[in-house]
Amino acid sequence: MNEHIAPVPLDKAYRLVNHGPTVLVSARHNGVDNVMAAAWACGLDFSPPKVTVVIDKIAATRALIEQSGYFALQIPTVNQAALTTQLGTTTLMSDPDKLAHSGVKLFEMDGHALPLVAGCTAWLVCRLIPEPHNQQTYDLFIGEVIGAWADSRAFRDGHWQFESADPALRSIHHVAGGHYYAIGDALTTRS
C-alpha cells in the first residue's frame, strides 16, 4: 500500500467527491473484478455518509454491484486521464481481459474485499442501498460510505490541498469525447 494513503473520517468523506470529479467505479462478485469510469457521481448525505453514481444498464460493473451489494468510487488524477478513458470505453463483454490490457494496478484495503485502483487520490468503499425504482428508471445507485481514504499529499485535515499539491495529483473532470479539465486554483470568499 502507498505510504501516502491516509484514512478519512467518514463525516468528511463527502468532500472527496463534492468538487464533481470524474470517478472510477470498481466492483467484485464471484471472482470477477471490473473498473469503469463515470462522470455523474456526487455526495448525497453526511450522516451516515452517502454518495450517488449513475451506471448504465449495459455496464458489466452494474451487474457486479447489484450482485455483491458493494462498490468503490475512486478519484483519478491528471496522470490517469488516458487510463480513465480506456476503462470507460472498453467493456468486459468485448474484452474479458480489460483490466490486464489497460494496465490498471489494483489493491485492497484491509477489511474490504473490493478492487481499488492504485494511483488515485481518494477511495470510497460503499455498501449499496438498494433502490430498485431509481436503479431501473434512472440508472441511479446510492451507496453508504463505509470506508474512505485519500492521498495525504492532496487531501488532509478534511480538505483538498490541490493548490499546494503536485499538479499531477489534481482530479480530472470529463466534458465529452475523452476531453477533460484538471481542477483549477482555489478561490475563497468570505461569508
Short mmCIF file of C-alpha atoms in Angstrom, two decimals:
data_model
loop_
_atom_site.label_atom_id
_atom_site.label_comp_id
_atom_site.label_asym_id
_atom_site.label_seq_id
_atom_site.Cartn_x
_atom_site.Cartn_y
_atom_site.Cartn_z
CA MET A 1 0.00 0.00 0.00
CA ASN A 2 1.12 3.56 -0.73
CA GLU A 3 2.64 5.33 2.27
CA HIS A 4 0.64 8.48 1.46
CA ILE A 5 -2.79 6.82 1.80
CA ALA A 6 -4.47 8.02 4.98
CA PRO A 7 -7.92 7.28 6.42
CA VAL A 8 -10.55 9.98 6.02
CA PRO A 9 -13.15 10.36 8.79
CA LEU A 10 -16.50 9.24 7.42
CA ASP A 11 -18.10 12.56 8.33
CA LYS A 12 -15.70 14.20 5.83
CA ALA A 13 -15.98 11.50 3.12
CA TYR A 14 -18.49 13.51 1.04
CA ARG A 15 -15.76 16.11 0.46
CA LEU A 16 -13.85 13.58 -1.63
CA VAL A 17 -16.49 13.83 -4.39
CA ASN A 18 -18.05 17.23 -3.62
CA HIS A 19 -15.94 19.00 -6.27
CA GLY A 20 -17.50 16.97 -9.10
CA PRO A 21 -14.61 14.85 -10.39
CA THR A 22 -14.81 12.03 -12.87
CA VAL A 23 -14.67 8.82 -10.83
CA LEU A 24 -13.62 5.25 -11.36
CA VAL A 25 -16.22 2.76 -10.12
CA SER A 26 -15.00 -0.69 -9.18
CA ALA A 27 -16.78 -3.81 -8.04
CA ARG A 28 -16.23 -7.52 -7.49
CA HIS A 29 -18.53 -10.51 -7.45
CA ASN A 30 -17.84 -14.23 -7.64
CA GLY A 31 -14.17 -13.73 -8.56
CA VAL A 32 -14.84 -11.16 -11.30
CA ASP A 33 -13.41 -7.63 -10.94
CA ASN A 34 -14.20 -4.62 -13.06
CA VAL A 35 -13.49 -0.90 -13.14
CA MET A 36 -15.36 1.68 -15.19
CA ALA A 37 -15.35 5.47 -15.47
CA ALA A 38 -18.34 7.60 -14.50
CA ALA A 39 -18.81 11.34 -14.80
CA TRP A 40 -22.03 11.58 -12.77
CA ALA A 41 -21.24 10.95 -9.12
CA CYS A 42 -21.83 13.14 -6.10
CA GLY A 43 -22.29 13.28 -2.36
CA LEU A 44 -25.83 12.76 -1.09
CA ASP A 45 -25.79 12.89 2.72
CA PHE A 46 -23.50 13.48 5.69
CA SER A 47 -24.60 11.09 8.41
CA PRO A 48 -24.32 8.36 7.54
CA PRO A 49 -22.32 9.49 4.52
CA LYS A 50 -23.90 8.57 1.20
CA VAL A 51 -22.98 9.03 -2.45
CA THR A 52 -24.75 8.55 -5.76
CA VAL A 53 -23.45 7.40 -9.13
CA VAL A 54 -25.17 6.85 -12.46
CA ILE A 55 -24.37 3.47 -14.06
CA ASP A 56 -25.96 2.46 -17.35
CA LYS A 57 -27.73 -0.88 -17.68
CA ILE A 58 -25.19 -2.11 -20.25
CA ALA A 59 -22.23 -1.73 -17.84
CA ALA A 60 -20.77 -5.00 -16.56
CA THR A 61 -19.84 -3.19 -13.33
CA ARG A 62 -23.53 -2.59 -12.66
CA ALA A 63 -24.27 -6.32 -12.51
CA LEU A 64 -21.33 -6.85 -10.14
CA ILE A 65 -22.66 -4.12 -7.84
CA GLU A 66 -26.22 -5.47 -7.91
CA GLN A 67 -24.99 -9.00 -7.15
CA SER A 68 -22.42 -8.16 -4.47
CA GLY A 69 -24.07 -5.14 -2.84
CA TYR A 70 -20.79 -3.19 -2.75
CA PHE A 71 -18.79 -0.79 -4.91
CA ALA A 72 -15.95 1.69 -4.66
CA LEU A 73 -15.56 5.19 -6.05
CA GLN A 74 -12.06 6.44 -6.75
CA ILE A 75 -10.79 9.87 -7.79
CA PRO A 76 -8.33 9.50 -10.68
CA THR A 77 -5.56 12.03 -11.29
CA VAL A 78 -4.28 14.02 -14.26
CA ASN A 79 -1.74 11.24 -14.81
CA GLN A 80 -4.61 8.74 -15.09
CA ALA A 81 -6.68 10.55 -17.75
CA ALA A 82 -5.78 8.09 -20.54
CA LEU A 83 -6.38 5.12 -18.22
CA THR A 84 -9.74 6.61 -17.20
CA THR A 85 -10.78 6.95 -20.84
CA GLN A 86 -9.69 3.38 -21.57
CA LEU A 87 -11.56 1.97 -18.56
CA GLY A 88 -14.61 3.98 -19.57
CA THR A 89 -14.67 2.97 -23.23
CA THR A 90 -13.69 -0.71 -23.04
CA THR A 91 -16.17 -3.27 -21.73
CA LEU A 92 -15.71 -6.68 -20.15
CA MET A 93 -18.15 -8.00 -22.72
CA SER A 94 -15.90 -7.04 -25.64
CA ASP A 95 -12.62 -7.63 -23.79
CA PRO A 96 -12.76 -10.14 -20.91
CA ASP A 97 -9.13 -9.19 -20.11
CA LYS A 98 -9.96 -5.47 -20.00
CA LEU A 99 -8.17 -4.83 -16.70
CA ALA A 100 -4.98 -6.62 -17.74
CA HIS A 101 -4.96 -4.91 -21.14
CA SER A 102 -5.47 -1.48 -19.56
CA GLY A 103 -2.50 -1.92 -17.23
CA VAL A 104 -4.55 -0.81 -14.22
CA LYS A 105 -2.97 -1.72 -10.89
CA LEU A 106 -5.40 -2.86 -8.22
CA PHE A 107 -5.11 -3.28 -4.45
CA GLU A 108 -7.41 -3.87 -1.47
CA MET A 109 -7.77 -2.15 1.87
CA ASP A 110 -7.89 -4.39 4.94
CA GLY A 111 -11.42 -5.48 5.73
CA HIS A 112 -12.82 -4.55 2.30
CA ALA A 113 -12.81 -7.17 -0.47
CA LEU A 114 -13.06 -4.74 -3.36
CA PRO A 115 -10.57 -3.93 -6.11
CA LEU A 116 -9.23 -0.39 -5.65
CA VAL A 117 -7.28 1.48 -8.31
CA ALA A 118 -3.72 2.40 -7.34
CA GLY A 119 -2.54 5.93 -8.07
CA CYS A 120 -5.84 7.69 -7.39
CA THR A 121 -6.10 10.48 -4.82
CA ALA A 122 -9.15 9.13 -2.98
CA TRP A 123 -11.11 5.90 -2.44
CA LEU A 124 -14.61 5.46 -1.02
CA VAL A 125 -15.88 1.96 -0.28
CA CYS A 126 -19.67 1.84 -0.37
CA ARG A 127 -22.44 -0.55 0.59
CA LEU A 128 -25.26 -0.41 -1.93
CA ILE A 129 -28.54 0.97 -0.62
CA PRO A 130 -30.94 -0.91 -2.90
CA GLU A 131 -33.46 1.39 -4.55
CA PRO A 132 -34.83 -0.73 -7.42
CA HIS A 133 -37.04 2.03 -8.82
CA ASN A 134 -34.16 4.55 -9.02
CA GLN A 135 -31.78 1.93 -10.39
CA GLN A 136 -34.15 0.74 -13.13
CA THR A 137 -35.71 4.08 -14.06
CA TYR A 138 -32.78 6.47 -13.67
CA ASP A 139 -29.69 4.18 -13.52
CA LEU A 140 -29.02 5.90 -10.18
CA PHE A 141 -27.19 3.96 -7.48
CA ILE A 142 -26.94 5.07 -3.87
CA GLY A 143 -24.15 3.89 -1.61
CA GLU A 144 -23.43 4.33 2.07
CA VAL A 145 -19.73 5.11 2.51
CA ILE A 146 -18.28 2.55 4.92
CA GLY A 147 -14.59 3.32 4.36
CA ALA A 148 -12.70 6.32 2.97
CA TRP A 149 -9.05 7.09 2.29
CA ALA A 150 -7.13 9.81 0.50
CA ASP A 151 -3.62 10.61 -0.64
CA SER A 152 -2.39 12.92 2.11
CA ARG A 153 -0.36 14.90 -0.41
CA ALA A 154 -3.65 16.10 -1.99
CA PHE A 155 -6.24 15.74 0.82
CA ARG A 156 -5.59 16.29 4.51
CA ASP A 157 -7.27 17.83 7.54
CA GLY A 158 -10.63 17.21 5.85
CA HIS A 159 -9.86 19.37 2.79
CA TRP A 160 -8.41 19.09 -0.70
CA GLN A 161 -5.00 20.73 -0.97
CA PHE A 162 -4.74 20.92 -4.76
CA GLU A 163 -3.22 24.41 -4.73
CA SER A 164 -0.15 23.16 -2.85
CA ALA A 165 -0.01 19.58 -4.20
CA ASP A 166 1.85 18.39 -7.26
CA PRO A 167 -0.35 19.35 -10.27
CA ALA A 168 -0.18 15.70 -11.41
CA LEU A 169 -2.38 14.84 -8.39
CA ARG A 170 -5.25 17.10 -9.48
CA SER A 171 -8.59 15.49 -10.20
CA ILE A 172 -9.98 15.31 -13.72
CA HIS A 173 -13.42 16.41 -14.91
CA HIS A 174 -14.80 14.83 -18.09
CA VAL A 175 -16.54 17.12 -20.55
CA ALA A 176 -17.09 14.86 -23.59
CA GLY A 177 -15.26 12.66 -26.09
CA GLY A 178 -12.21 11.97 -23.94
CA HIS A 179 -11.75 15.68 -23.16
CA TYR A 180 -11.06 16.54 -19.51
CA TYR A 181 -10.24 19.56 -17.44
CA ALA A 182 -8.00 19.35 -14.39
CA ILE A 183 -9.31 21.07 -11.30
CA GLY A 184 -8.02 24.62 -11.10
CA ASP A 185 -6.84 27.00 -8.45
CA ALA A 186 -8.71 27.56 -5.21
CA LEU A 187 -10.89 30.63 -4.72
CA THR A 188 -12.05 31.73 -1.29
CA THR A 189 -14.90 34.08 -0.45
CA ARG A 190 -15.91 35.45 2.87
CA SER A 191 -19.41 34.83 4.18
#
